[in-house]
Structures are given as C-alpha cells and as structure tokens.
Coordinates of C-alpha atoms and ligand atoms in Angstrom, one line a residue:
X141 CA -72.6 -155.6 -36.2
X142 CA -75.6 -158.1 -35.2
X143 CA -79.0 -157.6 -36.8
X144 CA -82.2 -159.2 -34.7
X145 CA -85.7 -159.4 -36.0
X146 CA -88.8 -159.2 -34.2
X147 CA -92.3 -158.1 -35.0
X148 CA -92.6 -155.0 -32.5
X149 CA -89.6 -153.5 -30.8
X150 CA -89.7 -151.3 -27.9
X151 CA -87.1 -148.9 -26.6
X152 CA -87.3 -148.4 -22.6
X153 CA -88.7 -151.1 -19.9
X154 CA -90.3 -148.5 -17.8
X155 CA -93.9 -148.8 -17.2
X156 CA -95.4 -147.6 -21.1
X157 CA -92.7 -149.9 -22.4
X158 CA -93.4 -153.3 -20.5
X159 CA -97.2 -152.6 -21.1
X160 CA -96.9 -152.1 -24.4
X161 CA -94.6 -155.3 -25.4
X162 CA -96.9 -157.1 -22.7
X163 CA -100.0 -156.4 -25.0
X164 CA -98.3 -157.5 -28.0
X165 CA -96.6 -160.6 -26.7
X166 CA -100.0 -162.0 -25.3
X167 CA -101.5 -162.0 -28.9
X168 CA -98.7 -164.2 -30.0
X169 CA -96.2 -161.4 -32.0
X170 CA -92.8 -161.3 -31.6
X171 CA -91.4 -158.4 -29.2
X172 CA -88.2 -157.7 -27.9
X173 CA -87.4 -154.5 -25.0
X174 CA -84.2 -152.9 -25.6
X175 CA -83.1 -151.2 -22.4
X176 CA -80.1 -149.4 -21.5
X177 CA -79.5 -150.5 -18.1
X178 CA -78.5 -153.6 -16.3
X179 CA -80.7 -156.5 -15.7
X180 CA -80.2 -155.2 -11.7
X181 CA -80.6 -151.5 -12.6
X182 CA -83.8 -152.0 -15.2
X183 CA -87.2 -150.5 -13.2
X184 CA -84.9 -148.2 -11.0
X185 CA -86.8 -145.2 -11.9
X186 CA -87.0 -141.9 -9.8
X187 CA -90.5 -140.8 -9.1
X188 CA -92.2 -139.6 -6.1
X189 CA -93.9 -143.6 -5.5
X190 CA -98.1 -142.6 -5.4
X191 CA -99.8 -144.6 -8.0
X192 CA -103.1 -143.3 -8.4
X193 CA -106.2 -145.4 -9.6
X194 CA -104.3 -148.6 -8.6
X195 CA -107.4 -150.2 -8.4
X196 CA -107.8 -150.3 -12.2
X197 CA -104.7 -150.9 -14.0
X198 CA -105.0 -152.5 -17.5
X199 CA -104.8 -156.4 -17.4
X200 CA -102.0 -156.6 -19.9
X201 CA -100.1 -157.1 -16.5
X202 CA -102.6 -158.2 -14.1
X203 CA -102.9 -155.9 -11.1
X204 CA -102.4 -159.3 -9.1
X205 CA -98.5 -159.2 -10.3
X206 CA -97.4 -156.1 -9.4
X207 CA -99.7 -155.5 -5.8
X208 CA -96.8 -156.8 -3.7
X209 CA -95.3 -153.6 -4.5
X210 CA -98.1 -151.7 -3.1
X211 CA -96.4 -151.1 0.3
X212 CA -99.1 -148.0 1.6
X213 CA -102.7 -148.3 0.7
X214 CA -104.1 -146.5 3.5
X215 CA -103.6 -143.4 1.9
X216 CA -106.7 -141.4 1.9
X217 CA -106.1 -137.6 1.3
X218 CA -103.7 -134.8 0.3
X219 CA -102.1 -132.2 3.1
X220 CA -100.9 -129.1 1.5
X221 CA -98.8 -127.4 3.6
X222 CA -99.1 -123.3 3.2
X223 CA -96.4 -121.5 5.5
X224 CA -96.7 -118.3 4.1
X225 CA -100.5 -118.1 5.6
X226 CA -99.6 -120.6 8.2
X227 CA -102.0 -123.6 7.2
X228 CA -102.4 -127.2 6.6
X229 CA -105.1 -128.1 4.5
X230 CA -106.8 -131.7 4.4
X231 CA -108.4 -132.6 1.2
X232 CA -109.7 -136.2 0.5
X233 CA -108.5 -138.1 -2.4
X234 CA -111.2 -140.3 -4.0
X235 CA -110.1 -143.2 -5.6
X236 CA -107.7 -145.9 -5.1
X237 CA -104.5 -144.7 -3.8
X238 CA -101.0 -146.3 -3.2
X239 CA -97.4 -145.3 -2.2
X240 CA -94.9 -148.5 -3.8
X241 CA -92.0 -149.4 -3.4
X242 CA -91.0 -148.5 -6.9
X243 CA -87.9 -150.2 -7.9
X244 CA -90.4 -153.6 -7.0
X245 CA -92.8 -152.4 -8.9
X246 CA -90.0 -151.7 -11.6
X247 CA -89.5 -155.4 -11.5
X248 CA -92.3 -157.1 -10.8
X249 CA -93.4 -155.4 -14.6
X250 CA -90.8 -156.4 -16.5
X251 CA -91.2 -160.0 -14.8
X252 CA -94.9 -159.2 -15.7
X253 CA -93.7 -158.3 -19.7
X254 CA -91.0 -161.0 -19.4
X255 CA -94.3 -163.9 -18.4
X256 CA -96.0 -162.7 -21.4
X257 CA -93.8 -163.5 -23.6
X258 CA -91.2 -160.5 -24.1
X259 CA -87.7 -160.8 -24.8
X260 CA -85.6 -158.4 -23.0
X261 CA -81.9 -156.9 -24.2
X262 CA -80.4 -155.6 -21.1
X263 CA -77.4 -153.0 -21.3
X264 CA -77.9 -151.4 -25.1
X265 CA -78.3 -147.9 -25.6
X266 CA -80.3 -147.0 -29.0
X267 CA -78.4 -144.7 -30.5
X268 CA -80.2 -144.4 -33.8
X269 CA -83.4 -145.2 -35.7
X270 CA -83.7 -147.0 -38.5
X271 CA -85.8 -145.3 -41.3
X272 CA -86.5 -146.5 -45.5
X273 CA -86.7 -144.6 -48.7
X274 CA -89.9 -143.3 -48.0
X275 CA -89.5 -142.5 -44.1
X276 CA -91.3 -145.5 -43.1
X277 CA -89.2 -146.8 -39.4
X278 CA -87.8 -150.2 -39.9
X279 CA -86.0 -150.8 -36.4
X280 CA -83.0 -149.1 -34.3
X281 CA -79.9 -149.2 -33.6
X282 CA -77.4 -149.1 -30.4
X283 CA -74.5 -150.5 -29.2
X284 CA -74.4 -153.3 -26.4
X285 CA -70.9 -153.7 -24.2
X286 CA -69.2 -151.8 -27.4
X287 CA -70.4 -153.9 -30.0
X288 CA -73.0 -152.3 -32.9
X289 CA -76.3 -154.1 -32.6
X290 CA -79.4 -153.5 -35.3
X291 CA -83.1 -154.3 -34.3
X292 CA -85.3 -154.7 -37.7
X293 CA -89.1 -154.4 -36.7
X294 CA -92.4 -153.8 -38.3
X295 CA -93.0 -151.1 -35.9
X296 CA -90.8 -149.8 -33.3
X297 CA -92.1 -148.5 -29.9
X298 CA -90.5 -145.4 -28.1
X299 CA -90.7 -146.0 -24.1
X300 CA -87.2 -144.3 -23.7
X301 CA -89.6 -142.0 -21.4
X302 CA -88.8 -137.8 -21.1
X303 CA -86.9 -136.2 -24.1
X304 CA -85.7 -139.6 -25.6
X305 CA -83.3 -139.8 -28.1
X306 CA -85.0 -141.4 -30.8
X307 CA -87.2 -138.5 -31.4
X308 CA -84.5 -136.5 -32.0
X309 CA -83.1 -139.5 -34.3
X310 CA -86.0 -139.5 -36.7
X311 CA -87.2 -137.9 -39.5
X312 CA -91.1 -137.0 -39.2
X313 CA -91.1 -134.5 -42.0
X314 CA -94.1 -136.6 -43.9
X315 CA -95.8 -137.4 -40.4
X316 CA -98.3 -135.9 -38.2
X317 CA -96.1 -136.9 -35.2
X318 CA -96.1 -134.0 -32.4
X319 CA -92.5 -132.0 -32.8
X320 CA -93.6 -129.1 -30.7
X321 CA -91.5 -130.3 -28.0
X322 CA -89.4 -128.0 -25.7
X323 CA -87.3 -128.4 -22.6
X324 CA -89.2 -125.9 -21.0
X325 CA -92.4 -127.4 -21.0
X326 CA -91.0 -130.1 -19.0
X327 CA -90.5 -130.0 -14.4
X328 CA -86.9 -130.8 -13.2
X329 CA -87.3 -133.5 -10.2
X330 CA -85.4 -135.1 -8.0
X331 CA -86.1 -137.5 -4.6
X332 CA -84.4 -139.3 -1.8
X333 CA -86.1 -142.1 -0.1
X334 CA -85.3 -141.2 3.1
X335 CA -85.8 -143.7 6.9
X336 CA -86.7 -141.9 9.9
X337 CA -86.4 -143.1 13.0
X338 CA -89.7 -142.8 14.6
X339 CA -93.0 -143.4 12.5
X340 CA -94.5 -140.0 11.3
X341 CA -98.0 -138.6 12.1
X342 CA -98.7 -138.3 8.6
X343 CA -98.8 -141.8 7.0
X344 CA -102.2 -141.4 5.6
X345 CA -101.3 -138.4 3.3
X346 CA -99.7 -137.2 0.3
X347 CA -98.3 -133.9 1.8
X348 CA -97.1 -131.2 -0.7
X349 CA -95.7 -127.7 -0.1
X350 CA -94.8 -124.8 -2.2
X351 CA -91.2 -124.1 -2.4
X352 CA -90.7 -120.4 -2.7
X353 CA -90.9 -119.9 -6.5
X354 CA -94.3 -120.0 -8.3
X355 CA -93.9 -123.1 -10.3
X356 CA -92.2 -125.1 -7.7
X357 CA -93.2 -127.6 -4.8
X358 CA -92.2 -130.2 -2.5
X359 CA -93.7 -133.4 -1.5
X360 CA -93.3 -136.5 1.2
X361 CA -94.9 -139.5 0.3
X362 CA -95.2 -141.9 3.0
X363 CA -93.8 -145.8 1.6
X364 CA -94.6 -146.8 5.1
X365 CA -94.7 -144.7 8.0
X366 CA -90.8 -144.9 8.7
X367 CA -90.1 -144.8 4.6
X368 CA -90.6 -141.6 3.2
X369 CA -90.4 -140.5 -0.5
X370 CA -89.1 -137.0 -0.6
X371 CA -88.3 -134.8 -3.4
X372 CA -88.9 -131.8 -5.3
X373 CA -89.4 -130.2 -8.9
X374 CA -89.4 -126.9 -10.7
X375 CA -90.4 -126.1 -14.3
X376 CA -88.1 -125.8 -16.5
X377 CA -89.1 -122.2 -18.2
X378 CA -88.2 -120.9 -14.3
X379 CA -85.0 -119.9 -13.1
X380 CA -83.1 -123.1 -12.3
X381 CA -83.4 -124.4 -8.1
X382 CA -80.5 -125.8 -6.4
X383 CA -82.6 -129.1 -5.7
X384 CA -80.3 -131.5 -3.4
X385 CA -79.7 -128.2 -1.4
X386 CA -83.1 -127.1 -1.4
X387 CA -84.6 -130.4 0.1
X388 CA -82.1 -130.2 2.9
X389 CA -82.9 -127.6 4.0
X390 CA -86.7 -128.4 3.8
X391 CA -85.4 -131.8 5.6
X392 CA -83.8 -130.0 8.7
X393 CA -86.3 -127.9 9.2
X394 CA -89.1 -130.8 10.0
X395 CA -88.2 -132.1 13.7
X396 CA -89.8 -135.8 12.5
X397 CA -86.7 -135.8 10.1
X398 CA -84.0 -135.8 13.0
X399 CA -81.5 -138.4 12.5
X400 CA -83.0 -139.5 9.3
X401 CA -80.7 -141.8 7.1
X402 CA -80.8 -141.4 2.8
X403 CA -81.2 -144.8 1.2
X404 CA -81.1 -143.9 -2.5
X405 CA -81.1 -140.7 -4.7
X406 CA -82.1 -140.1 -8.1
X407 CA -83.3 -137.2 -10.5
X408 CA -85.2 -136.8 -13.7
X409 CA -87.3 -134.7 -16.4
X410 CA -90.8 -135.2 -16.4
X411 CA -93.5 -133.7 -19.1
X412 CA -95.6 -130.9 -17.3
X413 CA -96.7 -130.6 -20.5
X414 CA -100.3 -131.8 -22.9
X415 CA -100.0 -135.2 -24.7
X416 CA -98.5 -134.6 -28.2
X417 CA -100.9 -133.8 -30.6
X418 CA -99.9 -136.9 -32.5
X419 CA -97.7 -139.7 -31.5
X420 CA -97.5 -142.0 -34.2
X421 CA -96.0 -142.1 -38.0
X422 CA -95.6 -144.9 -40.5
X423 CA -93.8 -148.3 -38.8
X424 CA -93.9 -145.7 -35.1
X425 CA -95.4 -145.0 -31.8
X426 CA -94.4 -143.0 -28.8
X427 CA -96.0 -144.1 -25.3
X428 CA -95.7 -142.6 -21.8
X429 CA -93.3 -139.6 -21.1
X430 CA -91.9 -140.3 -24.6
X431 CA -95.2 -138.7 -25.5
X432 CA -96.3 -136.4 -22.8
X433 CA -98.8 -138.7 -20.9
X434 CA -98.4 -137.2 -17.7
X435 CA -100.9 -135.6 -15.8
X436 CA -99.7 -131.6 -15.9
X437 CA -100.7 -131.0 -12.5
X438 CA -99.3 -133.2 -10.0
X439 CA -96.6 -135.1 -12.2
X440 CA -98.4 -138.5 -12.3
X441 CA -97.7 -140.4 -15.5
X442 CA -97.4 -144.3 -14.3
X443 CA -100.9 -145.2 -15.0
X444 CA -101.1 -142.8 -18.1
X445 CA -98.0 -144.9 -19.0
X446 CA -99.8 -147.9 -18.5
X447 CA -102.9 -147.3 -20.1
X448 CA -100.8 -145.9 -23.7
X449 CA -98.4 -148.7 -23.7
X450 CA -101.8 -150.9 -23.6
X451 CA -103.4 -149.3 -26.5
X452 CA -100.2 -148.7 -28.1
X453 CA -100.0 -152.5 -28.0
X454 CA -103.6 -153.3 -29.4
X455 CA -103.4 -151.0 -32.1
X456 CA -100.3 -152.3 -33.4
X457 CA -101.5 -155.8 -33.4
X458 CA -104.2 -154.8 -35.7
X459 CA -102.1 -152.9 -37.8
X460 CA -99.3 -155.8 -38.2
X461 CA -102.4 -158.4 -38.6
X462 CA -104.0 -156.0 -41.3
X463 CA -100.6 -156.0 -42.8
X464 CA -100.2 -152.0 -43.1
X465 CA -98.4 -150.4 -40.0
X466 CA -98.8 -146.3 -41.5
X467 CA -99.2 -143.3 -39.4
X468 CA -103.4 -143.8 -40.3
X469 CA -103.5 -147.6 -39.9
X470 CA -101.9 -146.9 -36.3
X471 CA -104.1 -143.3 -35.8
X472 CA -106.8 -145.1 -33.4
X473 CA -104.2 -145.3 -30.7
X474 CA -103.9 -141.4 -30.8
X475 CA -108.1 -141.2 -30.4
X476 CA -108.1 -143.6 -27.4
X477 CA -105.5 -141.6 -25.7
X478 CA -107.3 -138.3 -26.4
X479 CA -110.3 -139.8 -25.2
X480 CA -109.2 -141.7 -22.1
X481 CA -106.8 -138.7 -20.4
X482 CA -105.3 -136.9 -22.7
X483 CA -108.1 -134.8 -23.2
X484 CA -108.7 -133.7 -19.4
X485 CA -104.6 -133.7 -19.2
X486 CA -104.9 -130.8 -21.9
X487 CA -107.0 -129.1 -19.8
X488 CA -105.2 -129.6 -16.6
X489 CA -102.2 -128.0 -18.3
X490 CA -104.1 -124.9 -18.3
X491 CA -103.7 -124.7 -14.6
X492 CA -100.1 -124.8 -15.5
X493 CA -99.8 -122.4 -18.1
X494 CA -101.7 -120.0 -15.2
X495 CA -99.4 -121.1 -12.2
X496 CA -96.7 -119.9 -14.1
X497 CA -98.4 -116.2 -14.3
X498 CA -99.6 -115.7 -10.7
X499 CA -97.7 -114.9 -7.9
X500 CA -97.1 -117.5 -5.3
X501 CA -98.3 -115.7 -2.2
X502 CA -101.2 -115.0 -4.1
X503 CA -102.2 -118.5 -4.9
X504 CA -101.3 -119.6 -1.6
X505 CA -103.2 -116.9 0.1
X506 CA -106.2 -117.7 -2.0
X507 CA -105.9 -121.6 -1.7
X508 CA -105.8 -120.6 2.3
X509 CA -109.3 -118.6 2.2
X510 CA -111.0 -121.5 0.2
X511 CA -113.4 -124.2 2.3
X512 CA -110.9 -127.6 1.8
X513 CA -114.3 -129.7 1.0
X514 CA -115.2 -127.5 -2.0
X515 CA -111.6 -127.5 -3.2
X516 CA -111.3 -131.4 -2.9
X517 CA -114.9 -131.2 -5.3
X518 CA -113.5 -128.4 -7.3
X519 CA -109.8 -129.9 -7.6
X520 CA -111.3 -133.8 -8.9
X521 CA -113.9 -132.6 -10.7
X522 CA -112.1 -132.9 -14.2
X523 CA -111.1 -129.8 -14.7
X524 CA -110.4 -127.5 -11.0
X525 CA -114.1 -125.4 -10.7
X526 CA -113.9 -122.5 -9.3
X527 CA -117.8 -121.9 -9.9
X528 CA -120.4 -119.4 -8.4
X529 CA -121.3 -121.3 -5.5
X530 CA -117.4 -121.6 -4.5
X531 CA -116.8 -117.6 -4.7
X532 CA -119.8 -116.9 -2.6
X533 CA -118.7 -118.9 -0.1
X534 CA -115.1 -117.8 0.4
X535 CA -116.2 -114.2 -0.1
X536 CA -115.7 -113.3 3.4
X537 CA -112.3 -115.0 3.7
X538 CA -111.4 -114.0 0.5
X539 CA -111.4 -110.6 0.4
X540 CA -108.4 -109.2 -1.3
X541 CA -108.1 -112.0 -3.4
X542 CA -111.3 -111.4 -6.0
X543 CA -109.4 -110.0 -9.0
X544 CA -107.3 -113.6 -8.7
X545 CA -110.7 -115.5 -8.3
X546 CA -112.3 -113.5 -11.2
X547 CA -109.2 -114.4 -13.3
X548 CA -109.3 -117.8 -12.5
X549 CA -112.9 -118.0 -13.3
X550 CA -112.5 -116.9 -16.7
X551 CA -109.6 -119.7 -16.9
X552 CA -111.8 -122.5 -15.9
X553 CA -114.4 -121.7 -18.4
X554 CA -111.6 -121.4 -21.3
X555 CA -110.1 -124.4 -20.0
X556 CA -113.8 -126.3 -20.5
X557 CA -114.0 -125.0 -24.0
X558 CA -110.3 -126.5 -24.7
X559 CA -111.5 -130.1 -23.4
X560 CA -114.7 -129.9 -25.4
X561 CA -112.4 -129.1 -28.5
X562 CA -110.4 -132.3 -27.5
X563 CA -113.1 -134.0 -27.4
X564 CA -113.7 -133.8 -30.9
X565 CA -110.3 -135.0 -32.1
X566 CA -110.1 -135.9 -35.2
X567 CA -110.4 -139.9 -36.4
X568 CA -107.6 -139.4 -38.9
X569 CA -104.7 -137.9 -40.4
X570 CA -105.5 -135.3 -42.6
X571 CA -108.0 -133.6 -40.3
X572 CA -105.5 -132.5 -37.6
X573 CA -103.9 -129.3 -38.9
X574 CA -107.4 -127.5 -38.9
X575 CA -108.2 -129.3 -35.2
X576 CA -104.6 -127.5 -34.3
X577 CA -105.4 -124.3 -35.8
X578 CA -109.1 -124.2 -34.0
X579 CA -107.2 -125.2 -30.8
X580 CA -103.9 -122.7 -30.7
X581 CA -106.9 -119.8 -31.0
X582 CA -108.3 -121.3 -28.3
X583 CA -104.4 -121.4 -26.5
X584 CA -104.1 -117.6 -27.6
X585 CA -107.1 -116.8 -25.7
X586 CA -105.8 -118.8 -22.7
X587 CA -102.6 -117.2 -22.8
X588 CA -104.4 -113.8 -23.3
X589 CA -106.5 -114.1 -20.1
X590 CA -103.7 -115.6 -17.5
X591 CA -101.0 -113.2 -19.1
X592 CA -98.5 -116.1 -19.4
X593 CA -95.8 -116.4 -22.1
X594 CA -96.9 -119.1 -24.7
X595 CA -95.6 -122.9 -23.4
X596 CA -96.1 -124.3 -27.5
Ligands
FAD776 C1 -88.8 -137.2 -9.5 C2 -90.1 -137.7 -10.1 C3 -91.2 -138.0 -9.4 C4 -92.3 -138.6 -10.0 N1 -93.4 -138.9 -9.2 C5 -94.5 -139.6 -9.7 C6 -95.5 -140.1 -8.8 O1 -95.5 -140.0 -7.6 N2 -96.5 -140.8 -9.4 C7 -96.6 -141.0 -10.7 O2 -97.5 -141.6 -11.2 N3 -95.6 -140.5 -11.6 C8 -94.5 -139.9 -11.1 N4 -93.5 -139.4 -11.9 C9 -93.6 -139.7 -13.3 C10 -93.4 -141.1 -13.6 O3 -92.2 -141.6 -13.0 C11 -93.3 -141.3 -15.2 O4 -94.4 -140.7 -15.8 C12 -93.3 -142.8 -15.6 O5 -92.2 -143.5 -15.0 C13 -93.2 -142.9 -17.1 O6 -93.0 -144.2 -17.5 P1 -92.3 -144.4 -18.9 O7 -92.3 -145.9 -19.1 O8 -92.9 -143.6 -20.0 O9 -90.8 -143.9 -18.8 P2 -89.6 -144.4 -17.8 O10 -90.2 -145.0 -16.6 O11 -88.7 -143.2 -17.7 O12 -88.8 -145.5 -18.6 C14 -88.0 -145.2 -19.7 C15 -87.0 -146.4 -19.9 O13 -86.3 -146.2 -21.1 C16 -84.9 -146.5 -20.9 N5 -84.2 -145.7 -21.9 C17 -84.1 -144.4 -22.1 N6 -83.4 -144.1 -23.1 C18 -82.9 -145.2 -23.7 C19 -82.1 -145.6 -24.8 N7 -81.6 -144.6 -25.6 N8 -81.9 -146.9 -25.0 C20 -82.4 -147.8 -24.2 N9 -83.2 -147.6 -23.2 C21 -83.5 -146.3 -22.9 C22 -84.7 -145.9 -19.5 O14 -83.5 -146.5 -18.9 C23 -86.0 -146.4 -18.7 O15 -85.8 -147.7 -18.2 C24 -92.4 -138.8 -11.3 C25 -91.2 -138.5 -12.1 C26 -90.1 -138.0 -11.6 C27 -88.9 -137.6 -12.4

C-alpha cells in the first residue's frame, strides 16, 4: 500500500470537484483529485449540454478557459412540445444561455484545476474513507491498476457526484451531515448526441416534451444545428421506462431525425431532489450532486456544481488556516449554499413533489390554456407564480382546469413560506434539528395539499 499527503483531497474531477481543488490550489494548499477514470475518459460526463447563467461562472476557473466549449450561444428560449393538446409553446429564457460541447468543457476544467495548481490521480477508485477515534475524516482509500493506495488529508472533498460511495463509506453518527438520502428522490437519464443530416429549424431552443408518464420528459438540445443532445429521464419513485427504446421511438417519429447517425451514448442518476440539509462534518464536505445541488426542476446542476465546489474551497481554506477543520469551523459553506440556490432549489422541488401527484394530461392541458408570456414571468420568477392576475386571464381557456389551478395556487403560496423558512437557516450546528422540525411541518402541509406520498 502507498500513502500520499496533501492538504485537501477531492474525490471526482467533475465540475464541483475541479472548482473546488481550483479554489484551494490558488491560495497556495496542497490538493490532489482522485478520479476513477482515465486521463482520456476524465470530464466524459452524460448531461443534456445547456449551461445556464454561463455568463457568470465563479473565477476559480475563469470563464475565459472553458468558453471554447461553448459551441451554441444563440440560444434564447424554451419550446415545450404538448402533443396531447397539439401545441408548441415558446417561452423566452432570460439570461445567458449555452449548449457545450461537454466532454471539452470536461477538459478544459480539469486543465483549468490542473493550471491552478492541482494534482490529479487518474484511474483510482475510492473505495473507502478514512475516519479517527473520534469520527473526525482523515483521507480515503482506493485502489489504482490493483495496487491499495491511501490519501491522508486535513479535509477530504466528495465530488464523486450522484449517490457516491463515500457517503455510504462514512460514519456521520456525531454529524449534522444530511442522511436522508433515497434512490427515489433521484431522475434516471440517459442521452445520445446524435448528427443529423440537414440543419434543424430549431437551433435557437431548448425543446422539451413530456413522455407519457407524469414525472417523465424528453429533451433536444441543439450543440449546433446539425449536433443534437438527446435524451430522456424519469424519477426514480415511478415505474421504471425502457429509456434507449423510448428515445427511439421518440427519434423515428421526428422526420428532421431521418438518417441521423449516434456518436456517443451515456446514462446517469441525477438528484431531483433539495440540497442536503447539511453537507459537512468534522475533516468533510460534499459538493455538487454528491450533495443534491441540482436545480429539481429541469436537472441543471453544472453551475450549482460550480458555485459549491467554489465555496467549498474558500471555506476550507479558512478552516485549514484557522487550524480547526470541524463540522462548525466548515458550517459557513452550508449558509452560502442555502443562501445562493439552495434555498429557491428547495422550493423548486415543490413543483416536483406536485408533478408527481397530478395527472399528465392535466398538466399538459393546463400548461396549453396558459398565455406563454405570463408562464415565462411565472416560470423565472423564483418560485413558478401562478398568481391572481394569471388565473383571470386563462379563465376562458382554462375552463375545466380550475380545481388544478386552485390546487396549484395553494402550492405556490406553501412553496413561498418553505423558501422564507430557508431563508432563515441556521448559522450553526446546534440550531438545525429545530430549523428541520419547523421545516418537515411545513413539508407535511405540502404533502397534505398536492396529495403526494412523502419524497424525505
Ligand atoms: C442525462 C443527464 C443530463 C443532464 N443535463 C444537464 C444539463 O443540460 N445542464 C446541467 O446544468 N446539468 C445537467 N445534468 C446534471 C449535471 O450533469 C450534473 O449536475 C453535474 O455534472 C454535477 O457535477 P459533479 O461535479 O457534482 O459530478 P460529476 O460531473 O458526476 O463528477 C463526478 C466525478 O466523480 C468521479 N467518481 C465517482 N465515484 C468515484 C470514486 N469512487 N472514485 C473516484 N472517482 C469517482 C466520476 O468518474 C466523475 O468524474 C444532467 C445529468 C444527467 C445524468
């Protein structure tokens, strides 16, 4: 067995990972990425490609370094395709939008992390983490081409992304760290990055469609307008889709898809979930989909990724300089999570928790009678607002659907109460089990009006 030593290590070089070591590196520590693939393979990740709010990514790794992978900016709005009412809906997207070509943008971070000062051990698989006497984590441990390799670390990072191991490695029985954590409150997804032959119409747009189950969709992101990211997911608390099939079939059926050719295939789990309650504990932090910092809604977790690795990194450099790496010395990372996203994430996942309750002609036949400009307002407008002004409007179209518009009324204004109770989360350890206990009533009440099985 080998031992190494660093100051920080970090398991996973996917986005939260490379920010994360990035941050450290460029105040001088010692960091080291462990990653299980191949120096080829590493940032080979399967995602649907739209980075949103590209324009403002944290400056750990300047946006400069990674924009060659931007290969679509001119994407400007979302087009939701309804067949069961036989629309298309066009709803602007504000904000910086791009579709990258991901396994790039895979690289040009870890070259990014690499610049910064990070040293990077390709092809180990952590296997185990490393804890003392008193819980504390001290490093990990894996094995690299068959051999047994040991990484000692003041504090170790988990960026092994959706259900990683480690968590299931550790003991966190004297930690705040967020164990509620179940397969079902994550989306199976997979996506093909398919070349068509003749450019498509649609290489402005995001365009989604429902697949025929409540909780499921499909998307084509436009790379450029010949490349097209295409894929599908389903939550995992509904009955399990044949996925490969299902896009086929979606595939065959659109004429602009004739004679397309695959170029690469991959499926993963992704957190439809809230951020963990807590994601730290003495000498550890989880970042990214290692700690649910994906938006609920749509699936998007690369900048949430980006912006937790970053903080992840400064508060760890505080805590090694003020020589005490606890759960409370590292806490502050949890607030500036809460406070940047994961607080309106939380309340996005309310709209999930409700998807999962309604029936998908219903929504769709609904989303169909709604004026696209108010939904665009209603659907960026931090939490989706389905006010007043918005009912009296559709009430002509909408007739039929007013029980379902009442309902998700009542929704919204329970999903404002349970962002203005994350708002007030608490600056340190000892306060969270009464913030949890005032926020699961609020939950009960959620699940109480929707008439959805609890997620947590
Ligand atoms: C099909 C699909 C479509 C998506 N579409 C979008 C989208 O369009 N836009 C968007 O913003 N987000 C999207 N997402 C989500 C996005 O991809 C993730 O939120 C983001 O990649 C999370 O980054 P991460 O660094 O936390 O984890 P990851 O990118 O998953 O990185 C984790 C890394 O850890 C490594 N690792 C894991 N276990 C170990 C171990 N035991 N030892 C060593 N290394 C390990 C992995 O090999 C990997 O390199 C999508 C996800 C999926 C699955």
């Amino acid at each position: 067995m080998s031992t190494q030593e660093y100051d920080v290590v970090v398991v996973g070089a996917g986005t939260a990972g490379c920010y994360a070591a990035a941050t450290v590196a460029r105040e001088g520590l010692d960091v080291a990425i462990v990653e299980r693939k191949s120096a080829e393979e590493a940032g080979h990740i399967a995602c649907g490609d739209a980075l949103k709010g590209a324009d403002a990514f944290p400056e750990a790794i300047p946006k400069s370094q990674i924009e060659g992978a931007f290969t679509n900016t001119d994407v400007d709005h979302g087009r939701f395709e309804i067949p069961q009412e036989d629309t298309v809906l066009d709803i602007p997207v504000p904000g910086e939008l791009a579709v990258i070509d991901r396994w790039e943008y895979g690289r040009l971070i870890i070259e990014g992390a690499e610049k910064a000062g990070t040293d990077f051990h390709y092809d180990t698989v952590v296997q185990d983490v490393v804890q003392d006497d008193d819980g504390t984590v001290t490093g990990v441990r894996g094995k690299s081409n068959g051999e047994v390799v040991e990484f000692e670390a003041e504090v170790v990072v988990d960026g092994a992304g959706s259900l990683s191991i480690l968590q299931d490695k550790t003991d966190f029985s004297n930690a705040t760290f967020d164990t509620n954590v179940s397969y079902s409150q994550f989306c199976s997804a997979y996506r093909e990055i398919v070349e068509v032959p003749e450019p498509v119409e649609w290489d402005d747009a995001l365009v989604f469609k429902p697949t025929e189950r409540a909780a499921g969709y499909l998307w084509y992101f436009p790379r450029t307008e010949t490349t097209i990211n295409a894929g599908l997911g389903f939550q995992m608390n509904e009955e399990p889709m044949k996925l490969v099939e299902d896009l086929k079939r979606d595939l065959r059926n659109r004429p602009e898809f004739e004679g397309a050719e695959v170029k690469d295939k991959l499926g993963a789990a992704l957190p439809t979930r809230r951020p963990y309650d807590s994601a730290v504990a003495d000498g550890f932090v989880a970042v990214g989909d290692a700690a649910g910092h994906v938006n609920p809604t749509t699936g998007g977790g690369i900048a949430g990724a980006a912006y937790a690795g970053t903080y992840a990194g400064q508060q760890i450099v505080h805590a090694i300089g003020d020589g005490d790496v606890s759960e409370e010395s590292l806490w502050r990372y949890n607030e500036r999570v809460m406070d940047h996203f994961g607080g309106r994430y939380a309340g996005l996942d309310v709209y999930n928790v409700l998807s999962t309750a309604v029936d998908v002609d219903d929504l769709m036949g609904l989303l169909a009678s709604l004026p696209g400009e108010k939904l665009a307002e209603a659907l960026y407008s931090g939490t989706t607002s389905f006010g007043p002004a918005l009912v009296a409007k559709t009430a002509k179209d909408s007739f039929g659907y007013w029980g379902q518009i009442l309902n998700f009324y009542k929704t919204k204004r329970l999903a404002d109460d349970l962002m203005e109770h994350y708002a007030r989360y608490p600056g340190r350890p000892e306060a969270l089990d009464v913030w949890q206990e005032q926020r699961d009533d609020l939950m009960d009440d959620i699940y109480a009006v929707t008439g959805a099985d609890p997620k947590y």
